[in-house]
Coordinates of C-alpha atoms in Angstrom, one line a residue:
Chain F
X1 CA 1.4 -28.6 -1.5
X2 CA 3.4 -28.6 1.7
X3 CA 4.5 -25.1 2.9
X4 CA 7.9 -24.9 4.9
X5 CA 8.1 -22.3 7.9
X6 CA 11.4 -21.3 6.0
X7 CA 10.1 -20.1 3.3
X8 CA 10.6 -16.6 3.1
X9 CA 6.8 -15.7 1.9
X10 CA 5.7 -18.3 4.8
X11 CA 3.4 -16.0 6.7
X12 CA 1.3 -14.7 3.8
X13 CA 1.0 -18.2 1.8
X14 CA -0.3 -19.7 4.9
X15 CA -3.1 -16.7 4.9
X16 CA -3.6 -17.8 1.2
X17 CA -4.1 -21.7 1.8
X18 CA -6.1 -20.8 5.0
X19 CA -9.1 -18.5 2.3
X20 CA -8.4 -21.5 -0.2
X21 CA -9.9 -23.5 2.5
X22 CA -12.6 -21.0 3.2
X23 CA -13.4 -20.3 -0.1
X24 CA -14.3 -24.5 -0.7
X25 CA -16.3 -24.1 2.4
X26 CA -18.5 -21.4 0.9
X27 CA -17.6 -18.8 4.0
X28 CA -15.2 -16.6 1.3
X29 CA -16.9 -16.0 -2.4
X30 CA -14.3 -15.6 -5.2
X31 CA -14.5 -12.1 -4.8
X32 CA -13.2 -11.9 -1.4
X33 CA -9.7 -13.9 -2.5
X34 CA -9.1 -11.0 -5.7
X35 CA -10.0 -8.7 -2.5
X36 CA -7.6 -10.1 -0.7
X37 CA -4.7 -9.7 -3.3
X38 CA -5.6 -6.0 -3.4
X39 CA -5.0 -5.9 -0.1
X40 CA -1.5 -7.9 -0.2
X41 CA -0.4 -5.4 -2.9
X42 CA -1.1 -2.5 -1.0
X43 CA 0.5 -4.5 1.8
X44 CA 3.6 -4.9 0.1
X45 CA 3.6 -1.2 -1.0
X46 CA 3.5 -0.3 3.3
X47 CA 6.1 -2.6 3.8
X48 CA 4.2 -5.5 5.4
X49 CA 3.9 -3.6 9.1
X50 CA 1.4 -1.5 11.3
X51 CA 3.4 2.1 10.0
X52 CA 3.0 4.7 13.6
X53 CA 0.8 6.8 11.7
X54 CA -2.0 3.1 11.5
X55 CA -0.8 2.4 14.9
X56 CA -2.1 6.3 15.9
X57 CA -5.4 5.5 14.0
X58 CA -6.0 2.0 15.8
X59 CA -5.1 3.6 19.0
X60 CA -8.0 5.8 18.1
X61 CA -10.2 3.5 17.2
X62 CA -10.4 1.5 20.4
X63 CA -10.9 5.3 22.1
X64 CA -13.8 5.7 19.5
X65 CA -15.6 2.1 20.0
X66 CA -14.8 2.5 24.2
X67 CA -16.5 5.8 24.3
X68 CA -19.2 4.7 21.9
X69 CA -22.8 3.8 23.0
X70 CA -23.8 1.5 20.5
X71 CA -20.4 0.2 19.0
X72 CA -21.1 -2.4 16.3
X73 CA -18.3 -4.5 14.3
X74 CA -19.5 -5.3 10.8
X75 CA -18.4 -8.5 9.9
X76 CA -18.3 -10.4 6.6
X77 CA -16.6 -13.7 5.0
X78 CA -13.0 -12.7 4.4
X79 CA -12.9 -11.0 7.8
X80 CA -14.7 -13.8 9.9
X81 CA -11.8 -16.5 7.7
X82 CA -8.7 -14.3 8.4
X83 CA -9.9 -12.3 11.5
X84 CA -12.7 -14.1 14.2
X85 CA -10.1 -15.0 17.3
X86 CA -9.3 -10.8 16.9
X87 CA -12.9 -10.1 17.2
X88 CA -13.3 -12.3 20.0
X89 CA -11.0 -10.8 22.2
X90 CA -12.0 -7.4 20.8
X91 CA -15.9 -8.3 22.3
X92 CA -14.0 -9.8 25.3
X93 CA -12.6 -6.5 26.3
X94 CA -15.6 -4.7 25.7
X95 CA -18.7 -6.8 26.0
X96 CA -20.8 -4.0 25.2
X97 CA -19.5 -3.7 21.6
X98 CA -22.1 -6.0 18.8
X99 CA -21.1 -8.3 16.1
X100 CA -22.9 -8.2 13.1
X101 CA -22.4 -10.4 10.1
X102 CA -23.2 -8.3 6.6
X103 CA -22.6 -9.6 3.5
X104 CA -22.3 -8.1 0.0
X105 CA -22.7 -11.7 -1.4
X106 CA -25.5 -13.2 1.1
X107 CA -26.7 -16.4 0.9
X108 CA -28.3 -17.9 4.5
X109 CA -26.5 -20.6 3.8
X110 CA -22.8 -18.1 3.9
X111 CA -24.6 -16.1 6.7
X112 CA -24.9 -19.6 8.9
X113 CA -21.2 -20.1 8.0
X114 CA -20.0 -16.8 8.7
X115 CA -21.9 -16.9 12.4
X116 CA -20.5 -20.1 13.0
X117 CA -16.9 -19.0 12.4
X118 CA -17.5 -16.4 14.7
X119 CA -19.0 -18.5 17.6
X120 CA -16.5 -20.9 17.4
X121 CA -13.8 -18.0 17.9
X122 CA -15.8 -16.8 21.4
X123 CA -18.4 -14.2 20.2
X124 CA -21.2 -15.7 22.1
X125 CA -23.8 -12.9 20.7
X126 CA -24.0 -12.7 16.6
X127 CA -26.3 -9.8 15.3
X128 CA -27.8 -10.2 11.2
X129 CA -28.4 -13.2 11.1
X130 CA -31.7 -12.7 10.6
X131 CA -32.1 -9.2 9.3
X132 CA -34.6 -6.5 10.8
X133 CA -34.0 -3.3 9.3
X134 CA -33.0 -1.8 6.0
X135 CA -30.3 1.4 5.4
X136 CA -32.1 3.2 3.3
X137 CA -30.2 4.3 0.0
X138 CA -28.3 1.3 -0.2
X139 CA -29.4 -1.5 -3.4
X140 CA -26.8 -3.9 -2.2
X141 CA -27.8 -7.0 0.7
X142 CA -25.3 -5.3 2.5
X143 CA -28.8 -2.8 3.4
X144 CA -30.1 -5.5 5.7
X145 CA -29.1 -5.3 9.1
X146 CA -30.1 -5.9 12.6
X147 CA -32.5 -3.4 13.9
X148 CA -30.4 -3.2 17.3
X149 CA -27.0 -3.9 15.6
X150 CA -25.5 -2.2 12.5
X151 CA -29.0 -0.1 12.2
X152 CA -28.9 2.0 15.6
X153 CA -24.8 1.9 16.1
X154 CA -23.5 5.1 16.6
X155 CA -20.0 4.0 15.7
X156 CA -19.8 1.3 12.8
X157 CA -16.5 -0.7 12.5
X158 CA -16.2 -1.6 9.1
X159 CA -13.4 -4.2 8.2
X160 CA -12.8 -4.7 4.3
X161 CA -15.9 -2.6 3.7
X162 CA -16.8 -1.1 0.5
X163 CA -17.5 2.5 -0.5
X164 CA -21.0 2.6 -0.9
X165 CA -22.1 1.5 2.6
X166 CA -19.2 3.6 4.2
X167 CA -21.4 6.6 2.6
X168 CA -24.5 5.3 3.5
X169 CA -23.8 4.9 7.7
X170 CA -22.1 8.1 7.6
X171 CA -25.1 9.7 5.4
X172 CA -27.1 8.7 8.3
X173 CA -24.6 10.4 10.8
X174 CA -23.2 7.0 12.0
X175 CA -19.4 7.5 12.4
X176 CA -17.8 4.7 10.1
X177 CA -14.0 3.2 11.3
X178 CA -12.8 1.2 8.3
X179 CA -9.9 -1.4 7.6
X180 CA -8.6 -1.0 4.4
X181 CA -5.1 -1.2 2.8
X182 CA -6.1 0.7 0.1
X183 CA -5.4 4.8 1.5
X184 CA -7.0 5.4 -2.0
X185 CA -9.9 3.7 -1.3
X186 CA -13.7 5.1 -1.4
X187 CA -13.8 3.1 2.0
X188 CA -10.8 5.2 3.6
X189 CA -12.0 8.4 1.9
X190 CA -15.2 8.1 3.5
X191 CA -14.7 6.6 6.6
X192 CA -14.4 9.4 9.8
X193 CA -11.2 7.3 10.7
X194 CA -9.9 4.9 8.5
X195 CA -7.1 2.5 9.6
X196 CA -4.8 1.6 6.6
X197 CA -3.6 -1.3 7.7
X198 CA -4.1 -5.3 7.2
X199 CA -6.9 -6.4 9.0
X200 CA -5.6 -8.8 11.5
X201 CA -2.7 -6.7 12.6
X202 CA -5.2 -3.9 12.9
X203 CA -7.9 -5.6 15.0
X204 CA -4.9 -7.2 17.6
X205 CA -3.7 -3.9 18.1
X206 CA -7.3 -2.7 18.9
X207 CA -8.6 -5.6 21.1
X208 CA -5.0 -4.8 22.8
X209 CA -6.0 -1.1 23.5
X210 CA -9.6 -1.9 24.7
X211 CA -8.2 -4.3 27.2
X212 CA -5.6 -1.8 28.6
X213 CA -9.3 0.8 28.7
X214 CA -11.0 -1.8 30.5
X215 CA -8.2 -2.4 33.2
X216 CA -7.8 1.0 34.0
X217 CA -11.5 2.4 33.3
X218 CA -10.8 4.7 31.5
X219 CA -13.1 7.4 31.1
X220 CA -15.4 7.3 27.8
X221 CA -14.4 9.8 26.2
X222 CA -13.6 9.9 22.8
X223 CA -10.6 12.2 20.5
X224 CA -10.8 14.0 17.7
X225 CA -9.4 12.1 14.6
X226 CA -7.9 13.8 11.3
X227 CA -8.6 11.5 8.3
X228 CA -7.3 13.5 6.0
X229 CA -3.4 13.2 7.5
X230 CA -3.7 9.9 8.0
X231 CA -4.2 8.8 4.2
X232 CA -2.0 11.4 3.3
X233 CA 0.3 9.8 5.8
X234 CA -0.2 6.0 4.4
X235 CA 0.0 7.4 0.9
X236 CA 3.7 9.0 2.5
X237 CA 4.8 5.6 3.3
X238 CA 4.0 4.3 -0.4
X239 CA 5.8 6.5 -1.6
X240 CA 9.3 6.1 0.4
X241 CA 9.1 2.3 -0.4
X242 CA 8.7 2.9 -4.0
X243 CA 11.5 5.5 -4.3
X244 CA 14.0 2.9 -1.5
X245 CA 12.6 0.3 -4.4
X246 CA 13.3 2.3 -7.5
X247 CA 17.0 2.3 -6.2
X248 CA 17.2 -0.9 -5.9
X249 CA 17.6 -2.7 -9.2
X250 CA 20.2 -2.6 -11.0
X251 CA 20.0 -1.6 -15.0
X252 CA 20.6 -4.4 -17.1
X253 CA 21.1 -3.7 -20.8
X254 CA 19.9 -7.4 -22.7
X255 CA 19.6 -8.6 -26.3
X256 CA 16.9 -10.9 -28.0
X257 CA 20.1 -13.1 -28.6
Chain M
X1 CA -26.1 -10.4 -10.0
X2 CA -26.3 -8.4 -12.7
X3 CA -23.6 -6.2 -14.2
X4 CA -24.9 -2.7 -15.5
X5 CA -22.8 -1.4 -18.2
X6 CA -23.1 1.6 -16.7
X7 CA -20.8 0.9 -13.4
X8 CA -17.6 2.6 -12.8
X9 CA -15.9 -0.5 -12.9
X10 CA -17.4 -2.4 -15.6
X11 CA -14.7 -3.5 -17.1
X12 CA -13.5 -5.1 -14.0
X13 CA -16.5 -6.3 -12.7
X14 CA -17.1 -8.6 -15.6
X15 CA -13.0 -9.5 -15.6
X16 CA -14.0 -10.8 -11.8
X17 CA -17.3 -12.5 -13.0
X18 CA -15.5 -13.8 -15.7
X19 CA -12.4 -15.5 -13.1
X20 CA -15.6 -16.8 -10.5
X21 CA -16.8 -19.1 -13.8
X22 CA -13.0 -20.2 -14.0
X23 CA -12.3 -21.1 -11.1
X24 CA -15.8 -23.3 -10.6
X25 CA -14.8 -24.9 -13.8
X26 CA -11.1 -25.6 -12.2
X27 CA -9.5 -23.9 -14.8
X28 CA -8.7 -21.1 -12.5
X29 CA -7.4 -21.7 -8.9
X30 CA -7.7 -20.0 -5.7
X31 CA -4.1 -18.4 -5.4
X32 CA -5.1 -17.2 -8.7
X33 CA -7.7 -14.8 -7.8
X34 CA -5.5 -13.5 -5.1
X35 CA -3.1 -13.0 -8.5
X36 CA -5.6 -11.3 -9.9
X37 CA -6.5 -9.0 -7.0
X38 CA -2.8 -8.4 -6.4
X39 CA -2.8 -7.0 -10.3
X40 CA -5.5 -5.0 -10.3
X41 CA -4.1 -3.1 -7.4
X42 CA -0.8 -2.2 -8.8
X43 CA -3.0 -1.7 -12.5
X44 CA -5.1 1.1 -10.2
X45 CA -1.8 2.6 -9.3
X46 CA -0.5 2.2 -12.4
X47 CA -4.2 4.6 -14.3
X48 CA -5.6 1.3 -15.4
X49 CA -3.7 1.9 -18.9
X50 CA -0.8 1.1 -21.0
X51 CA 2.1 3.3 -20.5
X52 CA 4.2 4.4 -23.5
X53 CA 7.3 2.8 -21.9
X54 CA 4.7 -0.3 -21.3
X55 CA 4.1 0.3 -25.1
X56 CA 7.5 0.4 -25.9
X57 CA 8.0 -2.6 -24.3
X58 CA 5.7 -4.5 -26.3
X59 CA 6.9 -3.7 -29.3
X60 CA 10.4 -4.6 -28.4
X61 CA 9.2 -8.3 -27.1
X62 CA 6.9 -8.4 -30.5
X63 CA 10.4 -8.2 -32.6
X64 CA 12.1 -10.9 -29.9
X65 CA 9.2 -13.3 -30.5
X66 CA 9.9 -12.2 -34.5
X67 CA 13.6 -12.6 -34.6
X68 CA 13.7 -15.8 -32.2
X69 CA 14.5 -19.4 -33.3
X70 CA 11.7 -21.3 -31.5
X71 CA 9.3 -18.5 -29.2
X72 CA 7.6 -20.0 -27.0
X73 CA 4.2 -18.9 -25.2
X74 CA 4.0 -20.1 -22.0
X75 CA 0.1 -20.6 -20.8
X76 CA -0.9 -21.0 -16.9
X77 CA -5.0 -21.0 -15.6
X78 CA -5.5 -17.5 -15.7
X79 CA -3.7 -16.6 -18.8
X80 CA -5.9 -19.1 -20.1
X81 CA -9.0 -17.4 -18.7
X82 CA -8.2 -14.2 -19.5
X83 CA -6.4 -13.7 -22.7
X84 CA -6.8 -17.2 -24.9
X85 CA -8.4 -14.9 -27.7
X86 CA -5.3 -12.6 -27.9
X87 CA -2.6 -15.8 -27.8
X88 CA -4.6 -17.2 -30.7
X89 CA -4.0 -13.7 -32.6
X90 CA -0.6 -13.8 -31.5
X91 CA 0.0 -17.3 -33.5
X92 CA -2.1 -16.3 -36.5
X93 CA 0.2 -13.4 -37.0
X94 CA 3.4 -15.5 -36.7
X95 CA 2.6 -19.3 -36.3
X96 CA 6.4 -20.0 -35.5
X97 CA 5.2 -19.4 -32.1
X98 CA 4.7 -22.1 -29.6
X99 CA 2.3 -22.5 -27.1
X100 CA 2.7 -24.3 -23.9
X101 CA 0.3 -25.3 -20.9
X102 CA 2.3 -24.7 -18.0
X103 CA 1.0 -24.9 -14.5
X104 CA 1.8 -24.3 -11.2
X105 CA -0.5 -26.1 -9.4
X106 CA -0.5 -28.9 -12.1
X107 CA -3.2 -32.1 -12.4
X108 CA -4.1 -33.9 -15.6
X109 CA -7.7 -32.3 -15.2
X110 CA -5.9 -28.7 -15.3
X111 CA -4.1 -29.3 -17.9
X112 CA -7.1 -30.3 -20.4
X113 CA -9.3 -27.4 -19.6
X114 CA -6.2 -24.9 -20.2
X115 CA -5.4 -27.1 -23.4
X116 CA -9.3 -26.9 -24.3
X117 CA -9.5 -23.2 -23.9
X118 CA -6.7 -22.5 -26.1
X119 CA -8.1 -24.7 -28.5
X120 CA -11.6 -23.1 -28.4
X121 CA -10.1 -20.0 -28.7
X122 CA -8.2 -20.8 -32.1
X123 CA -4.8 -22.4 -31.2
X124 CA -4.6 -25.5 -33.0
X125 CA -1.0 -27.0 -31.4
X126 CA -0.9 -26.7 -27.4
X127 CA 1.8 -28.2 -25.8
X128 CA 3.0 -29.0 -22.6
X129 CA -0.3 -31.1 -22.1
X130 CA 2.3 -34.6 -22.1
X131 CA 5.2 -32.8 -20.5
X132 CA 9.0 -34.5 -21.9
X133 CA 11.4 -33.0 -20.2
X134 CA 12.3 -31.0 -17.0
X135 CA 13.7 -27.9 -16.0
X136 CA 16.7 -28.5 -13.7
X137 CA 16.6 -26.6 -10.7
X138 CA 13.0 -25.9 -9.9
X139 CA 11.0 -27.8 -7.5
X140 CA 7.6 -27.1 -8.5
X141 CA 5.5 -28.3 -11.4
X142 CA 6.4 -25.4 -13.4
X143 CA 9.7 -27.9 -14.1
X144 CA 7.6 -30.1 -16.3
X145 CA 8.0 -28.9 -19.9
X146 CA 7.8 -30.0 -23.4
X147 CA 11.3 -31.1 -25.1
X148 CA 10.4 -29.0 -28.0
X149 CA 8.7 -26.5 -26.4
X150 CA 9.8 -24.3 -23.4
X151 CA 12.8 -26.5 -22.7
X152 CA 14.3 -25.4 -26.2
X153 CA 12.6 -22.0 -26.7
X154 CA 15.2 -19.6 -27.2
X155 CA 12.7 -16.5 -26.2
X156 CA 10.3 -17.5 -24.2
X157 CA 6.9 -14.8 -23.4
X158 CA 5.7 -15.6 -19.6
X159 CA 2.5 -13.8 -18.4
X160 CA 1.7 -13.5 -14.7
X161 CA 4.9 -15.6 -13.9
X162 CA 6.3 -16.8 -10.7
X163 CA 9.8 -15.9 -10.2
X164 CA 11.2 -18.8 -9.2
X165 CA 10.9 -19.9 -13.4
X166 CA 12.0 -16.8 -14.7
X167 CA 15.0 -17.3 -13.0
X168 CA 15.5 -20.7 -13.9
X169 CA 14.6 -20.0 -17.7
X170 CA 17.3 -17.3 -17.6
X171 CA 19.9 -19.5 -16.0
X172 CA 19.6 -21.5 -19.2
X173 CA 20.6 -18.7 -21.1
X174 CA 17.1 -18.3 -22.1
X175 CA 15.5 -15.0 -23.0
X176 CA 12.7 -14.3 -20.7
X177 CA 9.8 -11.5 -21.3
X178 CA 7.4 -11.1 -18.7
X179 CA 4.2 -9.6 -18.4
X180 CA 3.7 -8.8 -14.6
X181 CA 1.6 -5.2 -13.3
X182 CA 4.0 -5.0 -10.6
X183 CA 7.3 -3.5 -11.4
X184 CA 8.8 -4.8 -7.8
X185 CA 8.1 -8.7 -8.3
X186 CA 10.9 -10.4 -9.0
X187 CA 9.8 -11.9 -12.0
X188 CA 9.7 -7.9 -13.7
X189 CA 12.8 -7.8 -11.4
X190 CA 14.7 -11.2 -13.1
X191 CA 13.1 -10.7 -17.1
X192 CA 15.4 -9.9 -20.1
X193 CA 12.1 -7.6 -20.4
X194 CA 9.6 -6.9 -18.2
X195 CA 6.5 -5.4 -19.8
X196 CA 4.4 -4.0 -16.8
X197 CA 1.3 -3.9 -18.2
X198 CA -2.4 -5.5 -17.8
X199 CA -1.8 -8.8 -19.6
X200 CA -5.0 -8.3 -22.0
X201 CA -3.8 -5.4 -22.8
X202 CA -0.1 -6.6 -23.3
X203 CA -0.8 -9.5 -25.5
X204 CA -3.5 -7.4 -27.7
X205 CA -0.6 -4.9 -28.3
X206 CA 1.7 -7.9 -28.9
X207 CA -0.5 -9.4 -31.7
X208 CA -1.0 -6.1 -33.6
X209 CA 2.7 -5.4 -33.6
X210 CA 3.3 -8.7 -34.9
X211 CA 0.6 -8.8 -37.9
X212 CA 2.1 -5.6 -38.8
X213 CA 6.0 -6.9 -38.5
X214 CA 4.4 -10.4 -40.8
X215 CA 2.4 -7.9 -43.4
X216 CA 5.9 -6.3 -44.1
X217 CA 7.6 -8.9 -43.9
X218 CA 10.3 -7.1 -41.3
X219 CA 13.6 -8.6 -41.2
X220 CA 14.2 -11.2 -38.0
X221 CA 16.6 -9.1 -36.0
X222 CA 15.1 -8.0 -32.2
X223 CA 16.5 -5.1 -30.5
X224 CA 18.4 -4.3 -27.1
X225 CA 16.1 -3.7 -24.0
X226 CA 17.0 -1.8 -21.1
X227 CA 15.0 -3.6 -18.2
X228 CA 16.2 -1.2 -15.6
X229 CA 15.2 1.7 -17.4
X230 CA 11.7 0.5 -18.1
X231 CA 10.9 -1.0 -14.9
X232 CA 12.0 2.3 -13.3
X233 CA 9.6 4.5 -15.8
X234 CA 6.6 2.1 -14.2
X235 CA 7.4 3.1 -10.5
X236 CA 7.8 6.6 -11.5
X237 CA 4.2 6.8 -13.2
X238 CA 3.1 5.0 -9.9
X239 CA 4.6 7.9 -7.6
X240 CA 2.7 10.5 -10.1
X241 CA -0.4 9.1 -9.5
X242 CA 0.0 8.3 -5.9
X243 CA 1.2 12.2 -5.4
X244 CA -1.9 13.3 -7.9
X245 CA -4.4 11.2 -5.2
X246 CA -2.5 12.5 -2.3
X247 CA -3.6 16.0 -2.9
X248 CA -7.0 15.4 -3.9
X249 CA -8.7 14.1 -0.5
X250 CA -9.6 17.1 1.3
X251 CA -8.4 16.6 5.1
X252 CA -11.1 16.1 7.0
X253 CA -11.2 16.3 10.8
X254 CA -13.8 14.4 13.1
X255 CA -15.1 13.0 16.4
X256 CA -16.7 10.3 17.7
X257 CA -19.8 11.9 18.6

């Protein structure tokens, strides 16, 4: 099927043919595309734009990864389909941030495809490809990491993460940044600053804010972040949209005939 | 990988196993995963369970299918995936109902393994599979019906619908219940009545109410349906839960190091 620029859902069906894609390739597993209408609900719900609280968070977040030593950006198949050109200028910025690929669904075949996406995008240096450490506590293949990636990071990005490794970095006293759509989330509960917000618009706004660091050197120093007010903020929003919806429709009184 | 019973999200899990085997086979496409993820995110909002408006509303459409001239069912890939058992119990308990393939992303090949699910699952007439007529107005495949099938149906059931055909069924004067988790679509927005409620769920409810209207032998008369009024009760439990959630994360405050 042909998609028309004017159609007025243009921006997000393109998304959706471009995982289609990805999905035959074998770089996004089935589970990533019912991910991926999760997100688009949620989304919807925020009104389809960065809200200034996210913007705040993201803003944050490129203080966090700047000031870090060992910043690492965890990287799996929806987020190398939708998001590797924002990764590459994120690493561009800052060279000294890693790029892990870690998959809940690993195969070395997907891994190959997943480190390919990314070099192709400009991320010269891809960590987990082949796997050196475990995080303890964690039963999924999402344990096995890279011994100087993921495994010594003292600040984890986490795109489209899910709960149970969020736990398990911070358990180990790594502070966890997530992506997530979802303010409900066990990922943004966990995470020491989750960013509610979709995943490319999120990552643009932070390779933005590391390049203005890196122009004017900023010192590396990180802020304090409340996670708490920001979900409650993003669970604010959801809740003006739904009320401005509620509004909306008109009643309509029908019969079966 | 294994599913353990005793996960959280059981239920779900094997619902998302269950779509990966569908959409290998073909039955199930890509965009219908994102569907599905797009569902279970406004199903989460919604407590994962039948509301009694939700419950009201499925009575009401079990008395339209009862009272109508020529219901129709209409059946796309993950309808078929999903819910064939509970459309075959809906035509046991009142076999004046017709069921239609009807696709979106249409080929011959989609067509039989829809056909051949219903089939498996009990229906013994499915059609649509040799469509005879057309819709006017409707670009897609969704256009290509069966002359004595959705083209004459007078009430006609469409799970996980696109809007586009409500619209166009409802043009004709036809009477249009959907079954769609989000109460903002614009196929809950454009149905005679909307039932907002997990389509499993929905058709199960469906199927009882009807064996019980054919044990009594109820007299064919349906009864009015305010769509406003129910579509508004779904965004209101929404806000309730989304307040209930908003107060449970404790706020949290951090920093980078």
């Amino acid at each position: 099927m042909r998609l028309s620029p004017r159609h007025p859902r243009y921006a997000s069906l393109r998304v959706r043919a471009g995982l289609a894609v990805a999905l035959r390739e074998g770089l996004v597993v089935p589970e990533g595309l019912i991910a991926q209408g999760r997100g688009e609900a949620f989304d919807y719900l925020l009104g389809e734009r960065t809200s200034a609280s996210a913007r705040r968070a993201e803003r944050a977040a490129a203080h966090w990864l700047w000031s870090a030593e060992h910043p690492v950006i965890s990287v799996n198949g929806n987020v190398a389909a939708l998001a590797a050109a924002e990764i590459a200028r994120i690493v561009r910025a800052c060279p000294r941030i890693g790029v892990e690929v870690n998959l809940f669904h690993r195969t070395p075949r997907r891994v190959r495809l997943v480190a390919r996406s990314l070099r192709a995008a400009g991320v010269e240096r891809v960590l987990g490809v082949h796997p050196t450490a475990r995080i303890p506590g964690l039963p999924s293949d999402r344990a096995r990491v890279d011994r100087n990636g993921i495994y010594r990071a003292d600040v984890c990005l986490v795109p489209l993460e899910d709960g149970d490794r969020a736990s398990a970095l911070r358990a180990r006293g790594q502070r966890v940044i997530s992506i997530d759509l979802n303010p409900l989330s066990r990922t943004s509960r966990t995470a020491d600053l989750p960013i509610v917000d979709e995943v490319r618009r999120a990552l643009d706004h932070i390779a933005r804010d590391l390049r203005g660091l890196s122009r004017r050197r900023a010192p590396r120093i990180g802020a304090p972040f409340d996670a708490g007010a920001a979900l409650a903020d993003a669970l604010r929003t959801v809740g003006r949209n739904l009320e401005r919806a509620a509004r909306a429709p008109a009643t309509r009184r029908a019969s079966p005939r």
